[in-house]
Amino acid sequence: MDTVRLKDVAEHAGVSIKTVSNVVRGEVAVAPSTRERVMRSVSELGYRPNASARHLRTGRSGIVALALPELSAPYFAELAAAVIAAAKARGCTVLIDETGGDAAEELRIASGLGEPLIDGVLLSPLNLDQAALLGRSRRVPLVLLGEREYDLAADHVLIDNVAAAREVTAHLLAPGRRRVAAIGNQRGVAAATAHQRMRGYQEALYAAGVPFDPALAPYVTAYHRADGAHAMRALLDLPEPPDAVFCFNDLLAAGALRTAADRGVAVPGRVAVAGFDDVEEAQYSVPSLTSIAPDKHELAGLAVDALLRRIGGDTSPAQVRHAGHRLVVRESTTP
């Protein structure tokens, strides 16, 4: 099949070549209905911008990088899909990489991967420190994702983890439960997620007049199912087991639910369980899992828009932007 040209897309969509170019480059405001029609034609015809030619002509390729700590984690997989959709709607292609939380790899990616065709980077760092971030060798446009806190070294998009953790803990406390545990506590600089969700958890306890019991917040090594199962076993072995458990992600909650089932502990009859992230698995667990649902599509859109503004030359001070979240109540907390 012959290469599809801008002219072909324009004829198919019934618009000018300039309009197609504006939509594909994402640099000029185009009416939503027109953008949708052009993107439909792009998809149906299989048009692919020539990145090398575009780069020579404009200095931009239309390619952005997205780097996440762990692509096998359902939350990051779903976030990546949302970013790809947001970027595609704005005429960009996404190159995905995995860092494993390695600081050197995070710095390499924050510096543009050494790839001149990368216009900008979306990065969710775990161990990259402020000094290294500020001293990176190549200053490609950069937007940060996730909970790791920086002193406005770059635009940062995230949800309010403290407020979300406070909300789900208050939900667990509301029916009169008082032994509410937390699975997800961690130490170290890479534990920003744990620190913020622990803070919200403790704030909710304080507001309800419930003292914090360290025995109800066991430390975990990672946020995988096995870690949740192991922590739940320790909690159920306490002289006074919890009557509710807030897990800092849905994988931890999946492990906790498995342990409860193995021990014959009814959920939510004897112990209520809630998670965080609202990955697809939460809807299909038995019982279905109450969870905090970050608005992944809003988060992705905010991040891509912020990056495109920086790519377009915006030099205003770095900003922190928050996407929304909501508590989705399911069977694991409601009899």
C-alpha atoms as a PDB file:
ATOM      1  CA  MET A   1       0.000   0.000   0.000  1.00  0.00           C
ATOM      2  CA  ASP A   2       1.244   3.474  -0.886  1.00  0.00           C
ATOM      3  CA  THR A   3       2.285   5.795   1.939  1.00  0.00           C
ATOM      4  CA  VAL A   4      -0.654   7.835   3.223  1.00  0.00           C
ATOM      5  CA  ARG A   5      -0.015  11.571   2.879  1.00  0.00           C
ATOM      6  CA  LEU A   6      -1.431  14.620   4.650  1.00  0.00           C
ATOM      7  CA  LYS A   7      -3.281  15.380   1.419  1.00  0.00           C
ATOM      8  CA  ASP A   8      -5.021  11.985   1.576  1.00  0.00           C
ATOM      9  CA  VAL A   9      -6.156  12.584   5.151  1.00  0.00           C
ATOM     10  CA  ALA A  10      -7.376  16.081   4.258  1.00  0.00           C
ATOM     11  CA  GLU A  11      -9.470  14.787   1.356  1.00  0.00           C
ATOM     12  CA  HIS A  12     -10.889  11.963   3.453  1.00  0.00           C
ATOM     13  CA  ALA A  13     -11.839  14.315   6.317  1.00  0.00           C
ATOM     14  CA  GLY A  14     -13.051  17.114   4.040  1.00  0.00           C
ATOM     15  CA  VAL A  15     -10.678  19.706   5.472  1.00  0.00           C
ATOM     16  CA  SER A  16      -7.566  21.550   4.350  1.00  0.00           C
ATOM     17  CA  ILE A  17      -4.046  20.120   4.506  1.00  0.00           C
ATOM     18  CA  LYS A  18      -3.198  22.935   6.947  1.00  0.00           C
ATOM     19  CA  THR A  19      -5.991  21.819   9.288  1.00  0.00           C
ATOM     20  CA  VAL A  20      -4.721  18.232   9.253  1.00  0.00           C
ATOM     21  CA  SER A  21      -1.218  19.507   9.968  1.00  0.00           C
ATOM     22  CA  ASN A  22      -2.476  21.585  12.899  1.00  0.00           C
ATOM     23  CA  VAL A  23      -4.322  18.611  14.389  1.00  0.00           C
ATOM     24  CA  VAL A  24      -1.387  16.227  13.987  1.00  0.00           C
ATOM     25  CA  ARG A  25       1.103  18.699  15.458  1.00  0.00           C
ATOM     26  CA  GLY A  26      -1.240  19.712  18.285  1.00  0.00           C
ATOM     27  CA  GLU A  27       0.149  23.243  18.258  1.00  0.00           C
ATOM     28  CA  VAL A  28      -2.901  25.216  17.102  1.00  0.00           C
ATOM     29  CA  ALA A  29      -6.396  25.242  18.606  1.00  0.00           C
ATOM     30  CA  VAL A  30      -8.812  23.315  16.375  1.00  0.00           C
ATOM     31  CA  ALA A  31     -12.549  22.871  16.947  1.00  0.00           C
ATOM     32  CA  PRO A  32     -13.199  19.583  18.803  1.00  0.00           C
ATOM     33  CA  SER A  33     -15.565  18.310  16.099  1.00  0.00           C
ATOM     34  CA  THR A  34     -12.970  19.017  13.398  1.00  0.00           C
ATOM     35  CA  ARG A  35     -10.190  17.411  15.450  1.00  0.00           C
ATOM     36  CA  GLU A  36     -12.349  14.312  15.970  1.00  0.00           C
ATOM     37  CA  ARG A  37     -13.099  14.065  12.235  1.00  0.00           C
ATOM     38  CA  VAL A  38      -9.416  14.425  11.319  1.00  0.00           C
ATOM     39  CA  MET A  39      -8.284  11.887  13.918  1.00  0.00           C
ATOM     40  CA  ARG A  40     -10.907   9.434  12.648  1.00  0.00           C
ATOM     41  CA  SER A  41      -9.503   9.797   9.142  1.00  0.00           C
ATOM     42  CA  VAL A  42      -5.950   9.425  10.466  1.00  0.00           C
ATOM     43  CA  SER A  43      -6.976   6.162  12.137  1.00  0.00           C
ATOM     44  CA  GLU A  44      -8.986   4.784   9.203  1.00  0.00           C
ATOM     45  CA  LEU A  45      -6.288   5.548   6.630  1.00  0.00           C
ATOM     46  CA  GLY A  46      -3.399   4.486   8.872  1.00  0.00           C
ATOM     47  CA  TYR A  47      -1.559   7.778   8.486  1.00  0.00           C
ATOM     48  CA  ARG A  48       1.792   7.910  10.285  1.00  0.00           C
ATOM     49  CA  PRO A  49       3.696  11.200  10.477  1.00  0.00           C
ATOM     50  CA  ASN A  50       7.277  11.029   9.224  1.00  0.00           C
ATOM     51  CA  ALA A  51       9.090  11.841  12.445  1.00  0.00           C
ATOM     52  CA  SER A  52      12.482  12.440  10.828  1.00  0.00           C
ATOM     53  CA  ALA A  53      11.064  14.812   8.214  1.00  0.00           C
ATOM     54  CA  ARG A  54       9.025  16.650  10.805  1.00  0.00           C
ATOM     55  CA  HIS A  55      12.052  16.971  13.041  1.00  0.00           C
ATOM     56  CA  LEU A  56      14.127  18.478  10.225  1.00  0.00           C
ATOM     57  CA  ARG A  57      11.323  20.891   9.307  1.00  0.00           C
ATOM     58  CA  THR A  58      10.166  22.030  12.749  1.00  0.00           C
ATOM     59  CA  GLY A  59      12.738  20.796  15.256  1.00  0.00           C
ATOM     60  CA  ARG A  60      10.005  18.551  16.738  1.00  0.00           C
ATOM     61  CA  SER A  61       9.181  14.915  16.121  1.00  0.00           C
ATOM     62  CA  GLY A  62       5.796  14.546  17.807  1.00  0.00           C
ATOM     63  CA  ILE A  63       7.283  11.752  19.949  1.00  0.00           C
ATOM     64  CA  VAL A  64       7.188  11.921  23.751  1.00  0.00           C
ATOM     65  CA  ALA A  65       8.521   9.396  26.240  1.00  0.00           C
ATOM     66  CA  LEU A  66       6.604   7.939  29.184  1.00  0.00           C
ATOM     67  CA  ALA A  67       8.648   6.190  31.871  1.00  0.00           C
ATOM     68  CA  LEU A  68       7.023   4.270  34.705  1.00  0.00           C
ATOM     69  CA  PRO A  69       8.506   2.189  37.536  1.00  0.00           C
ATOM     70  CA  GLU A  70       6.749  -1.116  36.823  1.00  0.00           C
ATOM     71  CA  LEU A  71       4.757  -1.770  33.663  1.00  0.00           C
ATOM     72  CA  SER A  72       3.461  -5.114  34.952  1.00  0.00           C
ATOM     73  CA  ALA A  73       1.608  -3.337  37.785  1.00  0.00           C
ATOM     74  CA  PRO A  74      -2.045  -2.925  36.725  1.00  0.00           C
ATOM     75  CA  TYR A  75      -2.247   0.718  37.816  1.00  0.00           C
ATOM     76  CA  PHE A  76       0.748   1.729  35.694  1.00  0.00           C
ATOM     77  CA  ALA A  77      -0.521  -0.307  32.745  1.00  0.00           C
ATOM     78  CA  GLU A  78      -3.880   1.465  32.911  1.00  0.00           C
ATOM     79  CA  LEU A  79      -2.191   4.855  33.327  1.00  0.00           C
ATOM     80  CA  ALA A  80       0.016   4.163  30.296  1.00  0.00           C
ATOM     81  CA  ALA A  81      -3.073   3.384  28.219  1.00  0.00           C
ATOM     82  CA  ALA A  82      -4.660   6.661  29.337  1.00  0.00           C
ATOM     83  CA  VAL A  83      -1.512   8.632  28.441  1.00  0.00           C
ATOM     84  CA  ILE A  84      -1.321   6.997  25.012  1.00  0.00           C
ATOM     85  CA  ALA A  85      -4.961   7.907  24.353  1.00  0.00           C
ATOM     86  CA  ALA A  86      -4.436  11.506  25.522  1.00  0.00           C
ATOM     87  CA  ALA A  87      -1.289  11.901  23.419  1.00  0.00           C
ATOM     88  CA  LYS A  88      -2.890  10.356  20.341  1.00  0.00           C
ATOM     89  CA  ALA A  89      -5.823  12.759  20.615  1.00  0.00           C
ATOM     90  CA  ARG A  90      -3.273  15.588  20.516  1.00  0.00           C
ATOM     91  CA  GLY A  91      -1.342  14.178  17.560  1.00  0.00           C
ATOM     92  CA  CYS A  92       1.586  12.686  19.483  1.00  0.00           C
ATOM     93  CA  THR A  93       3.198   9.271  19.660  1.00  0.00           C
ATOM     94  CA  VAL A  94       4.289   7.805  23.006  1.00  0.00           C
ATOM     95  CA  LEU A  95       7.460   5.811  23.555  1.00  0.00           C
ATOM     96  CA  ILE A  96       7.182   3.777  26.788  1.00  0.00           C
ATOM     97  CA  ASP A  97      10.053   2.730  29.048  1.00  0.00           C
ATOM     98  CA  GLU A  98      10.345   1.056  32.446  1.00  0.00           C
ATOM     99  CA  THR A  99      12.729   2.287  35.132  1.00  0.00           C
ATOM    100  CA  GLY A 100      12.400  -0.325  37.865  1.00  0.00           C
ATOM    101  CA  GLY A 101      12.785   2.615  40.241  1.00  0.00           C
ATOM    102  CA  ASP A 102      16.503   2.812  39.435  1.00  0.00           C
ATOM    103  CA  ALA A 103      17.805   6.357  40.020  1.00  0.00           C
ATOM    104  CA  ALA A 104      20.372   6.210  37.200  1.00  0.00           C
ATOM    105  CA  GLU A 105      17.758   4.997  34.739  1.00  0.00           C
ATOM    106  CA  GLU A 106      15.326   7.672  35.898  1.00  0.00           C
ATOM    107  CA  LEU A 107      18.002  10.332  35.297  1.00  0.00           C
ATOM    108  CA  ARG A 108      18.789   8.963  31.831  1.00  0.00           C
ATOM    109  CA  ILE A 109      15.140   9.144  30.890  1.00  0.00           C
ATOM    110  CA  ALA A 110      14.671  12.599  32.470  1.00  0.00           C
ATOM    111  CA  SER A 111      17.537  13.719  30.197  1.00  0.00           C
ATOM    112  CA  GLY A 112      15.719  12.545  27.074  1.00  0.00           C
ATOM    113  CA  LEU A 113      17.106   8.984  26.802  1.00  0.00           C
ATOM    114  CA  GLY A 114      19.962  10.366  24.717  1.00  0.00           C
ATOM    115  CA  GLU A 115      17.531  10.373  21.798  1.00  0.00           C
ATOM    116  CA  PRO A 116      17.362  13.618  19.781  1.00  0.00           C
ATOM    117  CA  LEU A 117      13.914  12.770  18.373  1.00  0.00           C
ATOM    118  CA  ILE A 118      12.284  12.821  21.820  1.00  0.00           C
ATOM    119  CA  ASP A 119      10.404  16.113  22.247  1.00  0.00           C
ATOM    120  CA  GLY A 120       9.694  15.672  25.950  1.00  0.00           C
ATOM    121  CA  VAL A 121       9.362  13.229  28.825  1.00  0.00           C
ATOM    122  CA  LEU A 122       6.659  12.153  31.258  1.00  0.00           C
ATOM    123  CA  LEU A 123       8.362  10.476  34.215  1.00  0.00           C
ATOM    124  CA  SER A 124       7.092   8.795  37.389  1.00  0.00           C
ATOM    125  CA  PRO A 125      10.246   8.664  39.552  1.00  0.00           C
ATOM    126  CA  LEU A 126      10.895   6.738  42.752  1.00  0.00           C
ATOM    127  CA  ASN A 127      14.549   7.356  43.623  1.00  0.00           C
ATOM    128  CA  LEU A 128      15.723  10.286  41.482  1.00  0.00           C
ATOM    129  CA  ASP A 129      16.768  13.075  43.859  1.00  0.00           C
ATOM    130  CA  GLN A 130      16.292  16.812  43.453  1.00  0.00           C
ATOM    131  CA  ALA A 131      19.979  17.617  42.819  1.00  0.00           C
ATOM    132  CA  ALA A 132      20.290  15.034  40.047  1.00  0.00           C
ATOM    133  CA  LEU A 133      17.037  16.191  38.496  1.00  0.00           C
ATOM    134  CA  LEU A 134      18.185  19.818  38.433  1.00  0.00           C
ATOM    135  CA  GLY A 135      21.629  18.848  37.122  1.00  0.00           C
ATOM    136  CA  ARG A 136      20.524  16.633  34.246  1.00  0.00           C
ATOM    137  CA  SER A 137      22.726  16.919  31.197  1.00  0.00           C
ATOM    138  CA  ARG A 138      20.032  17.561  28.590  1.00  0.00           C
ATOM    139  CA  ARG A 139      17.136  19.842  29.503  1.00  0.00           C
ATOM    140  CA  VAL A 140      14.319  18.277  27.535  1.00  0.00           C
ATOM    141  CA  PRO A 141      10.800  19.369  28.528  1.00  0.00           C
ATOM    142  CA  LEU A 142       9.796  17.256  31.510  1.00  0.00           C
ATOM    143  CA  VAL A 143       6.607  16.609  33.488  1.00  0.00           C
ATOM    144  CA  LEU A 144       6.649  14.498  36.641  1.00  0.00           C
ATOM    145  CA  LEU A 145       3.953  12.034  37.680  1.00  0.00           C
ATOM    146  CA  GLY A 146       3.381  10.242  40.964  1.00  0.00           C
ATOM    147  CA  GLU A 147       3.923  10.888  44.635  1.00  0.00           C
ATOM    148  CA  ARG A 148       7.684  11.570  44.867  1.00  0.00           C
ATOM    149  CA  GLU A 149       7.919  15.172  46.090  1.00  0.00           C
ATOM    150  CA  TYR A 150      10.219  17.794  44.536  1.00  0.00           C
ATOM    151  CA  ASP A 151      10.638  21.506  45.103  1.00  0.00           C
ATOM    152  CA  LEU A 152       9.051  22.548  41.788  1.00  0.00           C
ATOM    153  CA  ALA A 153      11.912  21.184  39.701  1.00  0.00           C
ATOM    154  CA  ALA A 154       9.404  20.569  36.885  1.00  0.00           C
ATOM    155  CA  ASP A 155       5.655  20.543  36.324  1.00  0.00           C
ATOM    156  CA  HIS A 156       4.121  17.804  38.468  1.00  0.00           C
ATOM    157  CA  VAL A 157       0.760  16.062  38.025  1.00  0.00           C
ATOM    158  CA  LEU A 158      -0.708  13.791  40.708  1.00  0.00           C
ATOM    159  CA  ILE A 159      -3.764  13.212  42.867  1.00  0.00           C
ATOM    160  CA  ASP A 160      -4.168  14.344  46.475  1.00  0.00           C
ATOM    161  CA  ASN A 161      -3.081  11.096  48.135  1.00  0.00           C
ATOM    162  CA  VAL A 162      -3.470  12.439  51.666  1.00  0.00           C
ATOM    163  CA  ALA A 163      -7.084  13.464  51.077  1.00  0.00           C
ATOM    164  CA  ALA A 164      -7.876  10.195  49.296  1.00  0.00           C
ATOM    165  CA  ALA A 165      -6.396   8.072  52.109  1.00  0.00           C
ATOM    166  CA  ARG A 166      -8.251  10.152  54.683  1.00  0.00           C
ATOM    167  CA  GLU A 167     -11.518   9.602  52.798  1.00  0.00           C
ATOM    168  CA  VAL A 168     -11.248   5.819  52.522  1.00  0.00           C
ATOM    169  CA  THR A 169     -10.133   5.472  56.153  1.00  0.00           C
ATOM    170  CA  ALA A 170     -13.099   7.576  57.294  1.00  0.00           C
ATOM    171  CA  HIS A 171     -15.349   5.271  55.262  1.00  0.00           C
ATOM    172  CA  LEU A 172     -13.943   2.248  57.108  1.00  0.00           C
ATOM    173  CA  LEU A 173     -14.394   3.961  60.477  1.00  0.00           C
ATOM    174  CA  ALA A 174     -17.953   5.181  59.810  1.00  0.00           C
ATOM    175  CA  PRO A 175     -19.894   2.057  60.880  1.00  0.00           C
ATOM    176  CA  GLY A 176     -18.163   2.118  64.269  1.00  0.00           C
ATOM    177  CA  ARG A 177     -15.057   0.087  63.469  1.00  0.00           C
ATOM    178  CA  ARG A 178     -12.107   1.087  65.653  1.00  0.00           C
ATOM    179  CA  ARG A 179      -9.347  -1.438  64.829  1.00  0.00           C
ATOM    180  CA  VAL A 180      -8.574  -0.114  61.347  1.00  0.00           C
ATOM    181  CA  ALA A 181      -5.239  -1.373  60.030  1.00  0.00           C
ATOM    182  CA  ALA A 182      -3.097  -0.072  57.170  1.00  0.00           C
ATOM    183  CA  ILE A 183      -1.129  -2.320  54.806  1.00  0.00           C
ATOM    184  CA  GLY A 184       1.494  -0.416  52.818  1.00  0.00           C
ATOM    185  CA  ASN A 185       3.724   1.335  55.341  1.00  0.00           C
ATOM    186  CA  GLN A 186       7.307   1.733  54.065  1.00  0.00           C
ATOM    187  CA  ARG A 187      10.558   3.466  54.952  1.00  0.00           C
ATOM    188  CA  GLY A 188      12.991   5.457  52.794  1.00  0.00           C
ATOM    189  CA  VAL A 189      13.007   8.219  50.182  1.00  0.00           C
ATOM    190  CA  ALA A 190      11.286   6.025  47.593  1.00  0.00           C
ATOM    191  CA  ALA A 191       8.296   5.569  49.900  1.00  0.00           C
ATOM    192  CA  ALA A 192       6.507   8.837  49.072  1.00  0.00           C
ATOM    193  CA  THR A 193       3.294   6.943  48.323  1.00  0.00           C
ATOM    194  CA  ALA A 194       3.434   5.235  51.719  1.00  0.00           C
ATOM    195  CA  HIS A 195       4.207   8.467  53.565  1.00  0.00           C
ATOM    196  CA  GLN A 196       1.302  10.370  52.022  1.00  0.00           C
ATOM    197  CA  ARG A 197      -1.244   7.580  52.424  1.00  0.00           C
ATOM    198  CA  MET A 198      -0.092   6.938  56.012  1.00  0.00           C
ATOM    199  CA  ARG A 199      -0.598  10.618  56.740  1.00  0.00           C
ATOM    200  CA  GLY A 200      -4.171  10.559  55.443  1.00  0.00           C
ATOM    201  CA  TYR A 201      -4.869   7.339  57.340  1.00  0.00           C
ATOM    202  CA  GLN A 202      -3.593   8.815  60.611  1.00  0.00           C
ATOM    203  CA  GLU A 203      -5.478  12.081  60.083  1.00  0.00           C
ATOM    204  CA  ALA A 204      -8.734  10.134  59.720  1.00  0.00           C
ATOM    205  CA  LEU A 205      -8.011   8.165  62.895  1.00  0.00           C
ATOM    206  CA  TYR A 206      -7.318  11.383  64.776  1.00  0.00           C
ATOM    207  CA  ALA A 207     -10.518  13.002  63.496  1.00  0.00           C
ATOM    208  CA  ALA A 208     -12.491   9.999  64.747  1.00  0.00           C
ATOM    209  CA  GLY A 209     -10.782  10.018  68.151  1.00  0.00           C
ATOM    210  CA  VAL A 210      -9.076   6.673  67.494  1.00  0.00           C
ATOM    211  CA  PRO A 211      -5.441   6.388  68.665  1.00  0.00           C
ATOM    212  CA  PHE A 212      -2.850   5.196  66.147  1.00  0.00           C
ATOM    213  CA  ASP A 213      -1.547   1.695  66.945  1.00  0.00           C
ATOM    214  CA  PRO A 214       1.791   0.927  65.191  1.00  0.00           C
ATOM    215  CA  ALA A 215       0.986  -2.792  65.373  1.00  0.00           C
ATOM    216  CA  LEU A 216      -1.838  -2.145  62.911  1.00  0.00           C
ATOM    217  CA  ALA A 217       0.502  -0.614  60.308  1.00  0.00           C
ATOM    218  CA  PRO A 218       3.031  -3.354  59.413  1.00  0.00           C
ATOM    219  CA  TYR A 219       5.875  -2.489  57.056  1.00  0.00           C
ATOM    220  CA  VAL A 220       5.923  -4.067  53.605  1.00  0.00           C
ATOM    221  CA  THR A 221       8.800  -4.524  51.169  1.00  0.00           C
ATOM    222  CA  ALA A 222       6.787  -3.940  48.001  1.00  0.00           C
ATOM    223  CA  TYR A 223       3.220  -3.346  46.829  1.00  0.00           C
ATOM    224  CA  HIS A 224       2.534  -6.787  45.365  1.00  0.00           C
ATOM    225  CA  ARG A 225      -0.104  -9.396  46.190  1.00  0.00           C
ATOM    226  CA  ALA A 226       2.328 -11.521  48.187  1.00  0.00           C
ATOM    227  CA  ASP A 227       3.188  -8.539  50.413  1.00  0.00           C
ATOM    228  CA  GLY A 228      -0.484  -7.946  51.129  1.00  0.00           C
ATOM    229  CA  ALA A 229      -1.066 -11.619  51.926  1.00  0.00           C
ATOM    230  CA  HIS A 230       1.909 -11.737  54.302  1.00  0.00           C
ATOM    231  CA  ALA A 231       0.898  -8.531  56.112  1.00  0.00           C
ATOM    232  CA  MET A 232      -2.701  -9.727  56.472  1.00  0.00           C
ATOM    233  CA  ARG A 233      -1.520 -12.973  58.089  1.00  0.00           C
ATOM    234  CA  ALA A 234       0.450 -10.951  60.656  1.00  0.00           C
ATOM    235  CA  LEU A 235      -2.556  -8.733  61.372  1.00  0.00           C
ATOM    236  CA  LEU A 236      -4.935 -11.667  61.833  1.00  0.00           C
ATOM    237  CA  ASP A 237      -2.443 -13.262  64.255  1.00  0.00           C
ATOM    238  CA  LEU A 238      -2.551 -10.236  66.592  1.00  0.00           C
ATOM    239  CA  PRO A 239      -4.202 -10.738  70.002  1.00  0.00           C
ATOM    240  CA  GLU A 240      -6.705  -8.115  68.863  1.00  0.00           C
ATOM    241  CA  PRO A 241      -7.031  -8.453  65.077  1.00  0.00           C
ATOM    242  CA  PRO A 242      -8.303  -5.517  63.008  1.00  0.00           C
ATOM    243  CA  ASP A 243     -11.925  -5.107  62.056  1.00  0.00           C
ATOM    244  CA  ALA A 244     -10.975  -3.210  58.877  1.00  0.00           C
ATOM    245  CA  VAL A 245      -7.908  -2.917  56.648  1.00  0.00           C
ATOM    246  CA  PHE A 246      -6.943  -0.087  54.308  1.00  0.00           C
ATOM    247  CA  CYS A 247      -4.492  -1.385  51.688  1.00  0.00           C
ATOM    248  CA  PHE A 248      -2.367   1.228  49.926  1.00  0.00           C
ATOM    249  CA  ASN A 249      -2.992  -0.330  46.516  1.00  0.00           C
ATOM    250  CA  ASP A 250      -5.318  -2.914  45.025  1.00  0.00           C
ATOM    251  CA  LEU A 251      -2.616  -5.583  44.661  1.00  0.00           C
ATOM    252  CA  LEU A 252      -1.977  -5.477  48.415  1.00  0.00           C
ATOM    253  CA  ALA A 253      -5.743  -5.727  48.899  1.00  0.00           C
ATOM    254  CA  ALA A 254      -5.926  -8.768  46.598  1.00  0.00           C
ATOM    255  CA  GLY A 255      -3.334 -10.516  48.753  1.00  0.00           C
ATOM    256  CA  ALA A 256      -5.186  -9.522  51.926  1.00  0.00           C
ATOM    257  CA  LEU A 257      -8.470 -10.890  50.562  1.00  0.00           C
ATOM    258  CA  ARG A 258      -6.783 -14.187  49.706  1.00  0.00           C
ATOM    259  CA  THR A 259      -5.416 -14.549  53.231  1.00  0.00           C
ATOM    260  CA  ALA A 260      -8.821 -13.756  54.711  1.00  0.00           C
ATOM    261  CA  ALA A 261     -10.395 -16.442  52.512  1.00  0.00           C
ATOM    262  CA  ASP A 262      -7.724 -18.985  53.453  1.00  0.00           C
ATOM    263  CA  ARG A 263      -8.318 -18.286  57.160  1.00  0.00           C
ATOM    264  CA  GLY A 264     -12.103 -18.434  56.849  1.00  0.00           C
ATOM    265  CA  VAL A 265     -12.414 -14.770  57.860  1.00  0.00           C
ATOM    266  CA  ALA A 266     -15.577 -13.245  56.408  1.00  0.00           C
ATOM    267  CA  VAL A 267     -15.184 -10.016  54.406  1.00  0.00           C
ATOM    268  CA  PRO A 268     -16.729  -7.611  55.303  1.00  0.00           C
ATOM    269  CA  GLY A 269     -18.471  -9.414  58.167  1.00  0.00           C
ATOM    270  CA  ARG A 270     -15.410  -9.835  60.395  1.00  0.00           C
ATOM    271  CA  VAL A 271     -13.017  -7.516  58.613  1.00  0.00           C
ATOM    272  CA  ALA A 272     -13.682  -4.906  55.928  1.00  0.00           C
ATOM    273  CA  VAL A 273     -11.021  -4.405  53.232  1.00  0.00           C
ATOM    274  CA  ALA A 274     -10.442  -1.381  50.981  1.00  0.00           C
ATOM    275  CA  GLY A 275      -7.781  -0.667  48.357  1.00  0.00           C
ATOM    276  CA  PHE A 276      -6.427   2.167  46.278  1.00  0.00           C
ATOM    277  CA  ASP A 277      -6.123   2.657  42.471  1.00  0.00           C
ATOM    278  CA  ASP A 278      -9.400   0.992  41.381  1.00  0.00           C
ATOM    279  CA  VAL A 279      -7.751  -1.217  38.778  1.00  0.00           C
ATOM    280  CA  GLU A 280     -10.026  -3.463  36.747  1.00  0.00           C
ATOM    281  CA  GLU A 281      -9.306  -6.396  39.070  1.00  0.00           C
ATOM    282  CA  ALA A 282     -11.120  -4.568  41.888  1.00  0.00           C
ATOM    283  CA  GLN A 283     -14.476  -5.014  40.141  1.00  0.00           C
ATOM    284  CA  TYR A 284     -14.045  -8.780  39.749  1.00  0.00           C
ATOM    285  CA  SER A 285     -12.497  -9.885  43.034  1.00  0.00           C
ATOM    286  CA  VAL A 286     -14.653 -11.870  45.443  1.00  0.00           C
ATOM    287  CA  PRO A 287     -15.969  -9.876  47.170  1.00  0.00           C
ATOM    288  CA  SER A 288     -15.626  -6.916  44.825  1.00  0.00           C
ATOM    289  CA  LEU A 289     -13.192  -4.384  46.273  1.00  0.00           C
ATOM    290  CA  THR A 290     -13.939  -0.916  47.612  1.00  0.00           C
ATOM    291  CA  SER A 291     -11.175   1.329  46.284  1.00  0.00           C
ATOM    292  CA  ILE A 292     -10.043   4.875  45.653  1.00  0.00           C
ATOM    293  CA  ALA A 293     -10.310   5.590  41.923  1.00  0.00           C
ATOM    294  CA  PRO A 294      -7.855   8.225  40.660  1.00  0.00           C
ATOM    295  CA  ASP A 295      -9.148   9.887  37.511  1.00  0.00           C
ATOM    296  CA  LYS A 296      -6.477   8.377  35.259  1.00  0.00           C
ATOM    297  CA  HIS A 297      -7.817  10.045  32.127  1.00  0.00           C
ATOM    298  CA  GLU A 298      -7.820  13.494  33.721  1.00  0.00           C
ATOM    299  CA  LEU A 299      -4.334  12.861  35.089  1.00  0.00           C
ATOM    300  CA  ALA A 300      -3.088  11.784  31.656  1.00  0.00           C
ATOM    301  CA  GLY A 301      -4.682  14.770  29.925  1.00  0.00           C
ATOM    302  CA  LEU A 302      -3.229  17.254  32.410  1.00  0.00           C
ATOM    303  CA  ALA A 303       0.216  15.701  32.062  1.00  0.00           C
ATOM    304  CA  VAL A 304       0.222  15.619  28.255  1.00  0.00           C
ATOM    305  CA  ASP A 305      -1.117  19.174  28.015  1.00  0.00           C
ATOM    306  CA  ALA A 306       1.520  20.447  30.452  1.00  0.00           C
ATOM    307  CA  LEU A 307       4.257  18.713  28.476  1.00  0.00           C
ATOM    308  CA  LEU A 308       3.032  20.089  25.141  1.00  0.00           C
ATOM    309  CA  ARG A 309       3.015  23.597  26.599  1.00  0.00           C
ATOM    310  CA  ARG A 310       6.653  23.192  27.630  1.00  0.00           C
ATOM    311  CA  ILE A 311       7.542  21.721  24.255  1.00  0.00           C
ATOM    312  CA  GLY A 312       5.854  24.756  22.691  1.00  0.00           C
ATOM    313  CA  GLY A 313       8.162  27.112  24.590  1.00  0.00           C
ATOM    314  CA  ASP A 314       6.221  27.936  27.782  1.00  0.00           C
ATOM    315  CA  THR A 315       8.786  29.196  30.321  1.00  0.00           C
ATOM    316  CA  SER A 316       6.427  30.050  33.186  1.00  0.00           C
ATOM    317  CA  PRO A 317       7.294  28.713  36.670  1.00  0.00           C
ATOM    318  CA  ALA A 318       6.724  25.011  37.292  1.00  0.00           C
ATOM    319  CA  GLN A 319       3.292  24.109  38.629  1.00  0.00           C
ATOM    320  CA  VAL A 320       1.703  21.265  40.578  1.00  0.00           C
ATOM    321  CA  ARG A 321      -1.632  20.123  39.173  1.00  0.00           C
ATOM    322  CA  HIS A 322      -4.017  17.712  40.864  1.00  0.00           C
ATOM    323  CA  ALA A 323      -6.335  15.297  39.084  1.00  0.00           C
ATOM    324  CA  GLY A 324      -9.503  14.194  40.790  1.00  0.00           C
ATOM    325  CA  HIS A 325     -10.322  10.974  42.618  1.00  0.00           C
ATOM    326  CA  ARG A 326     -13.409   9.285  44.053  1.00  0.00           C
ATOM    327  CA  LEU A 327     -14.197   6.527  46.508  1.00  0.00           C
ATOM    328  CA  VAL A 328     -15.882   3.553  44.813  1.00  0.00           C
ATOM    329  CA  VAL A 329     -17.749   1.533  47.462  1.00  0.00           C
ATOM    330  CA  ARG A 330     -18.219  -2.178  46.753  1.00  0.00           C
ATOM    331  CA  GLU A 331     -18.913  -5.422  48.610  1.00  0.00           C
ATOM    332  CA  SER A 332     -15.651  -5.635  50.581  1.00  0.00           C
ATOM    333  CA  THR A 333     -16.762  -2.872  52.981  1.00  0.00           C
ATOM    334  CA  THR A 334     -20.557  -2.984  52.728  1.00  0.00           C
ATOM    335  CA  PRO A 335     -22.396  -6.080  54.024  1.00  0.00           C
END
